[in-house]
mmCIF file of C-alpha atoms in Angstrom:
data_model
loop_
_atom_site.group_PDB
_atom_site.id
_atom_site.type_symbol
_atom_site.label_atom_id
_atom_site.label_comp_id
_atom_site.label_asym_id
_atom_site.label_seq_id
_atom_site.Cartn_x
_atom_site.Cartn_y
_atom_site.Cartn_z
ATOM 1 C CA MET W 1365 94.084 106.099 108.682
ATOM 2 C CA GLU W 1366 94.294 109.872 108.238
ATOM 3 C CA LEU W 1367 97.782 111.352 108.179
ATOM 4 C CA THR W 1368 98.548 114.991 108.885
ATOM 5 C CA GLU W 1369 102.328 114.599 108.657
ATOM 6 C CA ARG W 1370 104.218 111.500 107.596
ATOM 7 C CA ILE W 1371 106.316 109.935 110.347
ATOM 8 C CA PRO W 1372 110.071 110.309 109.833
ATOM 9 C CA ALA W 1373 111.951 107.048 109.324
ATOM 10 C CA ALA W 1374 115.546 106.023 108.703
ATOM 11 C CA VAL W 1375 117.132 102.935 107.165
ATOM 12 C CA LEU W 1376 120.144 101.223 108.735
ATOM 13 C CA GLY W 1377 122.219 99.243 106.245
ATOM 14 C CA ALA W 1378 120.712 101.293 103.447
ATOM 15 C CA THR W 1379 123.220 100.394 100.712
ATOM 16 C CA GLY W 1380 122.552 96.634 100.567
ATOM 17 C CA VAL W 1381 119.876 94.800 98.571
ATOM 18 C CA VAL W 1382 117.235 94.850 101.319
ATOM 19 C CA GLY W 1383 118.220 98.371 102.355
ATOM 20 C CA GLN W 1384 117.650 99.557 98.788
ATOM 21 C CA GLN W 1385 114.204 97.974 98.724
ATOM 22 C CA LEU W 1386 113.368 99.766 101.979
ATOM 23 C CA VAL W 1387 114.586 103.070 100.560
ATOM 24 C CA ARG W 1388 112.449 102.567 97.439
ATOM 25 C CA LEU W 1389 109.335 101.594 99.399
ATOM 26 C CA LEU W 1390 109.665 104.468 101.846
ATOM 27 C CA HIS W 1391 110.069 107.073 99.109
ATOM 28 C CA ASP W 1392 106.354 107.004 98.235
ATOM 29 C CA HIS W 1393 104.927 105.583 101.457
ATOM 30 C CA PRO W 1394 101.722 107.314 102.612
ATOM 31 C CA TRP W 1395 102.492 107.058 106.355
ATOM 32 C CA PHE W 1396 106.293 107.232 106.623
ATOM 33 C CA SER W 1397 108.909 109.548 105.110
ATOM 34 C CA LEU W 1398 112.555 108.691 104.623
ATOM 35 C CA GLU W 1399 114.561 111.132 106.712
ATOM 36 C CA ALA W 1400 117.990 109.473 106.818
ATOM 37 C CA VAL W 1401 120.033 106.635 105.360
ATOM 38 C CA ALA W 1402 122.785 105.012 107.399
ATOM 39 C CA ALA W 1403 125.522 102.571 106.482
ATOM 40 C CA SER W 1404 129.092 101.617 107.348
ATOM 41 C CA SER W 1405 132.003 104.013 107.673
ATOM 42 C CA ARG W 1406 132.969 103.163 104.061
ATOM 43 C CA SER W 1407 129.794 104.856 102.837
ATOM 44 C CA ALA W 1408 129.322 107.567 105.466
ATOM 45 C CA GLY W 1409 129.678 111.146 104.238
ATOM 46 C CA ARG W 1410 128.967 110.281 100.607
ATOM 47 C CA PRO W 1411 125.777 110.926 98.629
ATOM 48 C CA TYR W 1412 123.568 107.863 98.702
ATOM 49 C CA GLY W 1413 123.624 107.631 94.899
ATOM 50 C CA GLU W 1414 127.403 107.189 95.023
ATOM 51 C CA ALA W 1415 127.575 104.962 98.090
ATOM 52 C CA ALA W 1416 124.855 102.520 96.971
ATOM 53 C CA GLU W 1417 125.435 100.422 93.874
ATOM 54 C CA TRP W 1418 121.785 100.680 92.872
ATOM 55 C CA MET W 1419 120.458 97.300 91.744
ATOM 56 C CA LEU W 1420 116.690 97.706 91.544
ATOM 57 C CA ASP W 1421 114.711 97.740 88.301
ATOM 58 C CA ARG W 1422 113.650 101.377 88.584
ATOM 59 C CA ASP W 1423 115.812 104.480 88.738
ATOM 60 C CA LEU W 1424 116.899 105.909 92.059
ATOM 61 C CA PRO W 1425 114.921 109.149 92.604
ATOM 62 C CA PRO W 1426 117.233 112.187 92.438
ATOM 63 C CA ASP W 1427 116.231 113.466 95.878
ATOM 64 C CA LEU W 1428 117.278 110.155 97.422
ATOM 65 C CA ALA W 1429 120.500 110.021 95.438
ATOM 66 C CA GLU W 1430 121.550 113.320 97.004
ATOM 67 C CA LYS W 1431 120.976 112.270 100.627
ATOM 68 C CA ILE W 1432 124.236 112.121 102.566
ATOM 69 C CA VAL W 1433 124.822 108.754 104.205
ATOM 70 C CA VAL W 1434 125.411 108.848 107.955
ATOM 71 C CA GLU W 1435 127.414 106.250 109.815
ATOM 72 C CA GLY W 1436 125.551 103.602 111.756
ATOM 73 C CA GLY W 1437 125.627 104.434 115.455
ATOM 74 C CA GLU W 1438 125.286 108.194 114.968
ATOM 75 C CA GLU W 1439 122.379 110.010 116.597
ATOM 76 C CA LEU W 1440 119.187 109.924 114.516
ATOM 77 C CA SER W 1441 116.055 111.979 115.094
ATOM 78 C CA ALA W 1442 113.538 109.720 113.324
ATOM 79 C CA PRO W 1443 111.397 107.750 115.802
ATOM 80 C CA LEU W 1444 111.178 104.780 113.410
ATOM 81 C CA LEU W 1445 114.208 102.864 112.172
ATOM 82 C CA PHE W 1446 114.266 100.020 109.652
ATOM 83 C CA SER W 1447 117.261 97.719 109.986
ATOM 84 C CA ALA W 1448 118.743 95.880 107.006
ATOM 85 C CA LEU W 1449 121.973 95.272 108.891
ATOM 86 C CA ALA W 1450 124.051 92.104 108.847
ATOM 87 C CA SER W 1451 123.485 90.044 111.973
ATOM 88 C CA GLU W 1452 126.837 90.891 113.567
ATOM 89 C CA THR W 1453 126.329 94.637 113.183
ATOM 90 C CA ALA W 1454 122.699 94.348 114.271
ATOM 91 C CA SER W 1455 123.877 92.801 117.545
ATOM 92 C CA GLU W 1456 125.471 96.117 118.450
ATOM 93 C CA LEU W 1457 123.380 98.797 116.766
ATOM 94 C CA GLU W 1458 119.804 97.575 117.149
ATOM 95 C CA PRO W 1459 119.820 97.521 120.987
ATOM 96 C CA LEU W 1460 121.708 100.830 120.949
ATOM 97 C CA TYR W 1461 118.991 102.581 118.969
ATOM 98 C CA ARG W 1462 116.186 100.815 120.854
ATOM 99 C CA ASP W 1463 117.592 102.080 124.148
ATOM 100 C CA ARG W 1464 117.791 105.587 122.690
ATOM 101 C CA GLY W 1465 114.012 105.472 122.268
ATOM 102 C CA HIS W 1466 113.603 104.419 118.632
ATOM 103 C CA LEU W 1467 111.273 101.695 117.431
ATOM 104 C CA VAL W 1468 113.613 99.426 115.462
ATOM 105 C CA VAL W 1469 111.962 97.157 112.895
ATOM 106 C CA SER W 1470 114.572 94.619 111.898
ATOM 107 C CA ASN W 1471 115.168 92.222 109.055
ATOM 108 C CA ALA W 1472 118.293 90.837 110.759
ATOM 109 C CA SER W 1473 118.274 87.382 112.338
ATOM 110 C CA ARG W 1474 120.164 88.233 115.529
ATOM 111 C CA PHE W 1475 117.203 88.803 117.888
ATOM 112 C CA ARG W 1476 114.445 86.777 116.204
ATOM 113 C CA MET W 1477 114.459 83.979 118.770
ATOM 114 C CA ASP W 1478 114.800 86.273 121.794
ATOM 115 C CA PRO W 1479 111.679 85.530 123.885
ATOM 116 C CA ARG W 1480 111.192 89.257 124.590
ATOM 117 C CA VAL W 1481 111.234 90.243 120.906
ATOM 118 C CA PRO W 1482 108.252 89.872 118.549
ATOM 119 C CA LEU W 1483 108.964 87.636 115.552
ATOM 120 C CA LEU W 1484 106.076 89.025 113.597
ATOM 121 C CA ILE W 1485 103.970 88.129 110.583
ATOM 122 C CA PRO W 1486 101.040 90.538 110.967
ATOM 123 C CA GLU W 1487 98.441 88.171 109.480
ATOM 124 C CA VAL W 1488 99.548 85.319 111.736
ATOM 125 C CA ASN W 1489 100.582 86.552 115.187
ATOM 126 C CA PRO W 1490 99.762 90.255 115.627
ATOM 127 C CA GLU W 1491 99.372 89.678 119.358
ATOM 128 C CA SER W 1492 103.146 89.123 119.598
ATOM 129 C CA LEU W 1493 103.537 92.908 119.463
ATOM 130 C CA GLU W 1494 102.548 92.905 123.143
ATOM 131 C CA LEU W 1495 106.084 91.632 123.818
ATOM 132 C CA LEU W 1496 107.245 95.209 123.255
ATOM 133 C CA ARG W 1497 105.913 95.990 126.714
ATOM 134 C CA ASP W 1498 108.399 93.480 128.203
ATOM 135 C CA GLN W 1499 111.502 95.083 126.701
ATOM 136 C CA ASP W 1500 111.808 97.821 129.363
ATOM 137 C CA SER W 1501 112.916 100.329 126.733
ATOM 138 C CA SER W 1502 109.812 102.500 126.247
ATOM 139 C CA PRO W 1503 109.326 104.444 124.039
ATOM 140 C CA GLY W 1504 111.890 102.376 122.133
ATOM 141 C CA GLY W 1505 111.437 98.790 121.071
ATOM 142 C CA LEU W 1506 112.615 96.053 118.725
ATOM 143 C CA ILE W 1507 110.473 94.056 116.285
ATOM 144 C CA THR W 1508 111.808 91.398 113.901
ATOM 145 C CA ASN W 1509 110.442 89.828 110.752
ATOM 146 C CA PRO W 1510 111.295 86.212 109.941
ATOM 147 C CA ASN W 1511 113.649 84.546 107.511
ATOM 148 C CA CYS W 1512 112.639 85.103 103.886
ATOM 149 C CA VAL W 1513 111.432 81.509 103.354
ATOM 150 C CA VAL W 1514 109.660 81.452 106.711
ATOM 151 C CA ALA W 1515 107.750 84.610 105.735
ATOM 152 C CA GLY W 1516 105.923 82.483 103.166
ATOM 153 C CA LEU W 1517 106.023 79.119 104.917
ATOM 154 C CA ALA W 1518 104.513 80.299 108.206
ATOM 155 C CA LEU W 1519 101.786 82.152 106.302
ATOM 156 C CA ALA W 1520 100.794 78.913 104.572
ATOM 157 C CA LEU W 1521 101.088 76.747 107.681
ATOM 158 C CA SER W 1522 99.028 79.126 109.820
ATOM 159 C CA PRO W 1523 95.534 78.373 108.424
ATOM 160 C CA LEU W 1524 96.415 74.666 108.166
ATOM 161 C CA HIS W 1525 97.508 74.516 111.798
ATOM 162 C CA ARG W 1526 94.448 76.488 112.875
ATOM 163 C CA GLU W 1527 91.961 74.315 110.986
ATOM 164 C CA PHE W 1528 93.543 70.856 111.005
ATOM 165 C CA THR W 1529 96.533 70.941 113.435
ATOM 166 C CA VAL W 1530 99.881 70.365 111.756
ATOM 167 C CA GLU W 1531 101.854 67.463 113.222
ATOM 168 C CA ALA W 1532 104.959 67.626 111.005
ATOM 169 C CA ALA W 1533 106.289 69.344 107.901
ATOM 170 C CA VAL W 1534 109.064 68.641 105.391
ATOM 171 C CA VAL W 1535 110.345 71.607 103.387
ATOM 172 C CA THR W 1536 112.756 71.702 100.444
ATOM 173 C CA THR W 1537 113.686 75.174 99.207
ATOM 174 C CA PHE W 1538 115.100 76.538 95.966
ATOM 175 C CA GLN W 1539 116.321 80.002 96.909
ATOM 176 C CA ALA W 1540 117.115 82.959 94.677
ATOM 177 C CA LEU W 1541 120.556 84.526 94.451
ATOM 178 C CA SER W 1542 119.365 87.878 95.785
ATOM 179 C CA GLY W 1543 118.815 86.154 99.120
ATOM 180 C CA ALA W 1544 122.581 86.000 99.526
ATOM 181 C CA GLY W 1545 122.938 89.781 99.187
ATOM 182 C CA TYR W 1546 125.419 91.526 96.936
ATOM 183 C CA PRO W 1547 127.888 90.473 95.603
ATOM 184 C CA GLY W 1548 126.622 87.208 97.090
ATOM 185 C CA VAL W 1549 127.309 83.891 95.352
ATOM 186 C CA PRO W 1550 130.126 84.092 92.733
ATOM 187 C CA SER W 1551 128.789 83.817 89.188
ATOM 188 C CA LEU W 1552 130.915 80.782 88.308
ATOM 189 C CA ALA W 1553 129.474 78.956 91.335
ATOM 190 C CA ALA W 1554 125.868 79.898 90.548
ATOM 191 C CA LEU W 1555 125.379 79.806 86.766
ATOM 192 C CA GLY W 1556 124.060 76.498 85.502
ATOM 193 C CA ASN W 1557 124.298 75.081 88.996
ATOM 194 C CA VAL W 1558 122.400 74.261 92.184
ATOM 195 C CA ILE W 1559 124.195 74.680 95.504
ATOM 196 C CA PRO W 1560 122.728 72.293 98.106
ATOM 197 C CA HIS W 1561 123.569 74.391 101.143
ATOM 198 C CA THR W 1562 122.869 77.908 102.366
ATOM 199 C CA ARG W 1563 124.432 78.783 105.701
ATOM 200 C CA SER W 1564 122.035 78.699 108.672
ATOM 201 C CA GLU W 1565 118.960 78.613 106.408
ATOM 202 C CA GLU W 1566 117.818 75.141 107.359
ATOM 203 C CA GLU W 1567 118.027 75.910 111.074
ATOM 204 C CA LYS W 1568 115.990 79.105 110.658
ATOM 205 C CA ILE W 1569 113.318 77.316 108.611
ATOM 206 C CA GLU W 1570 113.051 74.617 111.258
ATOM 207 C CA GLN W 1571 112.906 76.942 114.268
ATOM 208 C CA GLU W 1572 111.298 80.279 113.393
ATOM 209 C CA PRO W 1573 107.814 79.049 112.297
ATOM 210 C CA LEU W 1574 107.379 77.368 115.665
ATOM 211 C CA LYS W 1575 107.822 80.652 117.533
ATOM 212 C CA ILE W 1576 105.490 82.470 115.132
ATOM 213 C CA LEU W 1577 102.791 79.784 115.322
ATOM 214 C CA ASP W 1578 103.364 79.012 119.027
ATOM 215 C CA ALA W 1579 103.652 75.359 118.020
ATOM 216 C CA GLY W 1580 105.872 72.371 118.716
ATOM 217 C CA PHE W 1581 105.644 70.125 115.658
ATOM 218 C CA PRO W 1582 108.890 69.058 113.907
ATOM 219 C CA ILE W 1583 110.010 70.650 110.630
ATOM 220 C CA SER W 1584 112.658 69.050 108.409
ATOM 221 C CA ALA W 1585 114.262 71.530 105.996
ATOM 222 C CA SER W 1586 116.674 71.244 103.079
ATOM 223 C CA ALA W 1587 117.853 74.478 101.458
ATOM 224 C CA HIS W 1588 119.321 75.000 97.981
ATOM 225 C CA ARG W 1589 120.614 78.082 96.163
ATOM 226 C CA VAL W 1590 119.523 78.229 92.497
ATOM 227 C CA PRO W 1591 120.356 80.606 89.600
ATOM 228 C CA VAL W 1592 117.190 82.712 89.923
ATOM 229 C CA ALA W 1593 117.269 86.466 90.587
ATOM 230 C CA ASP W 1594 114.281 86.843 92.944
ATOM 231 C CA GLY W 1595 111.748 84.484 94.467
ATOM 232 C CA HIS W 1596 112.225 81.596 96.885
ATOM 233 C CA LEU W 1597 110.355 78.437 95.864
ATOM 234 C CA ALA W 1598 109.574 75.781 98.472
ATOM 235 C CA SER W 1599 108.182 72.274 98.143
ATOM 236 C CA VAL W 1600 106.217 71.516 101.304
ATOM 237 C CA SER W 1601 104.755 68.262 102.642
ATOM 238 C CA VAL W 1602 102.557 68.430 105.726
ATOM 239 C CA LYS W 1603 101.137 65.854 108.131
ATOM 240 C CA LEU W 1604 97.732 66.836 109.507
ATOM 241 C CA SER W 1605 96.145 65.496 112.661
ATOM 242 C CA ARG W 1606 93.012 64.265 110.897
ATOM 243 C CA PRO W 1607 92.020 63.108 107.431
ATOM 244 C CA THR W 1608 90.773 65.862 105.191
ATOM 245 C CA ASP W 1609 90.115 66.455 101.514
ATOM 246 C CA LEU W 1610 91.895 68.861 99.240
ATOM 247 C CA GLU W 1611 88.830 71.051 98.906
ATOM 248 C CA GLU W 1612 88.870 71.795 102.649
ATOM 249 C CA VAL W 1613 92.589 72.559 102.522
ATOM 250 C CA ALA W 1614 92.199 74.799 99.486
ATOM 251 C CA GLU W 1615 89.391 76.720 101.190
ATOM 252 C CA ALA W 1616 91.495 77.243 104.328
ATOM 253 C CA LEU W 1617 94.435 78.555 102.297
ATOM 254 C CA SER W 1618 92.585 80.770 99.849
ATOM 255 C CA GLY W 1619 90.218 82.186 102.480
ATOM 256 C CA PHE W 1620 92.976 83.187 104.887
ATOM 257 C CA ARG W 1621 92.993 86.851 105.913
ATOM 258 C CA GLY W 1622 94.385 88.750 108.874
ATOM 259 C CA GLU W 1623 94.498 92.061 110.681
ATOM 260 C CA PRO W 1624 96.463 93.860 107.918
ATOM 261 C CA GLN W 1625 93.650 93.142 105.471
ATOM 262 C CA GLU W 1626 90.985 94.187 107.980
ATOM 263 C CA ARG W 1627 92.799 97.459 108.676
ATOM 264 C CA ARG W 1628 93.740 97.953 105.006
ATOM 265 C CA LEU W 1629 97.352 98.675 105.877
ATOM 266 C CA PRO W 1630 99.178 100.303 102.938
ATOM 267 C CA THR W 1631 101.646 97.475 102.306
ATOM 268 C CA ALA W 1632 99.193 94.623 102.936
ATOM 269 C CA PRO W 1633 98.249 92.454 99.941
ATOM 270 C CA GLU W 1634 94.570 91.968 99.246
ATOM 271 C CA ARG W 1635 95.092 88.231 99.768
ATOM 272 C CA PRO W 1636 98.194 87.068 101.649
ATOM 273 C CA LEU W 1637 97.897 83.576 100.119
ATOM 274 C CA VAL W 1638 96.917 83.159 96.473
ATOM 275 C CA LEU W 1639 96.088 79.601 95.444
ATOM 276 C CA VAL W 1640 96.685 78.853 91.754
ATOM 277 C CA GLY W 1641 95.450 75.802 89.874
ATOM 278 C CA ASP W 1642 97.921 75.623 86.974
ATOM 279 C CA TYR W 1643 99.883 72.387 87.059
ATOM 280 C CA ASP W 1644 103.226 74.184 86.562
ATOM 281 C CA ARG W 1645 102.862 77.112 88.971
ATOM 282 C CA PRO W 1646 104.123 78.925 90.964
ATOM 283 C CA GLN W 1647 107.210 80.097 89.080
ATOM 284 C CA PRO W 1648 109.582 82.898 90.154
ATOM 285 C CA LEU W 1649 109.443 84.713 86.796
ATOM 286 C CA ARG W 1650 105.647 84.673 86.682
ATOM 287 C CA ASP W 1651 104.539 84.859 90.301
ATOM 288 C CA ALA W 1652 107.164 86.435 92.561
ATOM 289 C CA THR W 1653 105.886 90.009 92.128
ATOM 290 C CA ARG W 1654 102.221 89.158 92.691
ATOM 291 C CA ASP W 1655 100.462 92.045 94.469
ATOM 292 C CA ARG W 1656 103.644 94.172 94.629
ATOM 293 C CA GLY W 1657 105.625 91.149 95.826
ATOM 294 C CA MET W 1658 103.613 90.907 99.056
ATOM 295 C CA ALA W 1659 101.348 87.938 98.217
ATOM 296 C CA VAL W 1660 102.587 84.368 98.634
ATOM 297 C CA THR W 1661 101.603 82.069 95.769
ATOM 298 C CA VAL W 1662 100.624 78.465 96.551
ATOM 299 C CA GLY W 1663 100.176 75.829 93.864
ATOM 300 C CA ARG W 1664 100.355 72.124 93.020
ATOM 301 C CA LEU W 1665 98.183 71.233 96.015
ATOM 302 C CA ARG W 1666 97.846 67.451 96.052
ATOM 303 C CA PRO W 1667 97.793 64.416 98.361
ATOM 304 C CA ASP W 1668 101.058 63.239 99.866
ATOM 305 C CA PRO W 1669 101.589 59.445 99.896
ATOM 306 C CA VAL W 1670 103.735 59.598 103.054
ATOM 307 C CA LEU W 1671 102.251 62.483 105.064
ATOM 308 C CA SER W 1672 98.882 64.164 104.320
ATOM 309 C CA ILE W 1673 99.179 66.927 101.717
ATOM 310 C CA ARG W 1674 101.876 68.644 99.689
ATOM 311 C CA PHE W 1675 102.158 71.895 97.767
ATOM 312 C CA ASP W 1676 104.641 74.381 96.356
ATOM 313 C CA LEU W 1677 104.831 77.967 97.535
ATOM 314 C CA LEU W 1678 106.667 81.025 96.267
ATOM 315 C CA VAL W 1679 107.644 84.113 98.259
ATOM 316 C CA HIS W 1680 109.438 87.205 96.956
ATOM 317 C CA ASN W 1681 112.466 87.096 99.210
ATOM 318 C CA THR W 1682 113.412 90.790 99.285
ATOM 319 C CA LEU W 1683 109.809 92.076 99.484
ATOM 320 C CA ARG W 1684 107.417 89.804 101.422
ATOM 321 C CA GLY W 1685 110.468 88.066 102.831
ATOM 322 C CA ALA W 1686 112.379 91.181 103.914
ATOM 323 C CA ALA W 1687 111.773 94.885 103.180
ATOM 324 C CA GLY W 1688 108.022 94.679 102.626
ATOM 325 C CA ALA W 1689 107.635 92.488 105.706
ATOM 326 C CA ALA W 1690 109.418 95.066 107.859
ATOM 327 C CA LEU W 1691 107.282 97.872 106.462
ATOM 328 C CA LEU W 1692 104.072 95.932 107.138
ATOM 329 C CA ASN W 1693 105.255 95.241 110.692
ATOM 330 C CA ALA W 1694 105.793 98.958 111.289
ATOM 331 C CA GLU W 1695 102.357 99.786 109.877
ATOM 332 C CA LEU W 1696 100.708 97.343 112.257
ATOM 333 C CA ALA W 1697 102.688 98.697 115.222
ATOM 334 C CA LEU W 1698 101.518 102.207 114.369
ATOM 335 C CA ALA W 1699 97.906 101.119 113.858
ATOM 336 C CA ARG W 1700 97.963 99.406 117.264
ATOM 337 C CA GLY W 1701 99.344 102.504 118.968
ATOM 338 C CA LEU W 1702 102.778 101.050 119.671
ATOM 339 C CA LEU W 1703 104.856 103.627 117.773
ATOM 340 C CA ASP W 1704 105.704 106.825 119.609
ATOM 341 C CA THR W 1705 105.198 109.595 117.082
ATOM 342 C CA THR W 1706 106.596 112.444 119.180
ATOM 343 C CA ALA W 1707 109.231 113.395 116.598
ATOM 344 C CA PRO W 1708 108.905 117.035 115.480
ATOM 345 C CA ASP W 1709 105.807 117.669 113.352
ATOM 346 C CA ALA W 1710 104.661 114.043 113.417
ATOM 347 C CA ALA W 1711 100.945 113.555 114.077
ATOM 348 C CA VAL W 1712 98.567 110.762 113.101
ATOM 349 C CA GLU W 1713 95.092 109.521 113.791
ATOM 350 C CA VAL W 1714 95.205 105.787 114.437
ATOM 351 C CA PRO W 1715 92.292 103.663 113.275
#
């Protein structure tokens, strides 16, 4: 894709963990430029460097630190908005901006299960972007990315369902603290501990993959919060409709590619699923940032004595599971001609 001017974008909820990742990723993005950062009234009117308690492992660029935060709900000129809002705030602001003509790409859970809204993983269900035409808000629209665990789980289930038909899945997750936002889980509750409940997570894991995969098989989920900074680990057991060997399953997983790889979208990993053979992998410390945090690592593939197969998978929860997922969704929307680029000085040639 040849770019003459980068498309202006803004981030809603820019001071939180996911908002900060979006700000970082947009700073050097080849297609999009960060025009504005928006947050609550507590942060509005302050320089972003003061309003955001920067938590990422690289310094905040000075030009971003000096941007003045605007209050969510104010008029924005950027045609593309990335939402890292809490669900309650998203309920109000995302439809507001969509109806004003913006394409809103959301990480919030509020509208994921709305039948008119794409719940998108670009490698899995790119055709769901056609739902934008049913929202009656052109040129505006709303796209969502899934729950951070589902971003990895649905990727892994997709080639299995396509090749062998999944009949049931059991998922146990061990989820990083960053998934709870900041300040998140109190340190005395998290350190040296495992918390066997994360609010609404199990319901999302059980419901969202079925919309993405257009499937009806049951999923049983158990979610746990563990003292890990980044990276959601999941132990997955799957029942397949027919007997198969592990070599066939491994080939389906490792050979999986999608439209982002075909189009070479900037945020797309070379391989969305990376199958590793080490007996003790994947691990958050060693695998979460694979391919800029956008590849999902699958390991410990083996027979399951109750169902058919089982494996572990690891997804970086704030990148592939949140900010990076939203960015990839926007890239695909642009490549498919579904992003109105009529903002001043914005012009692109779409592949």
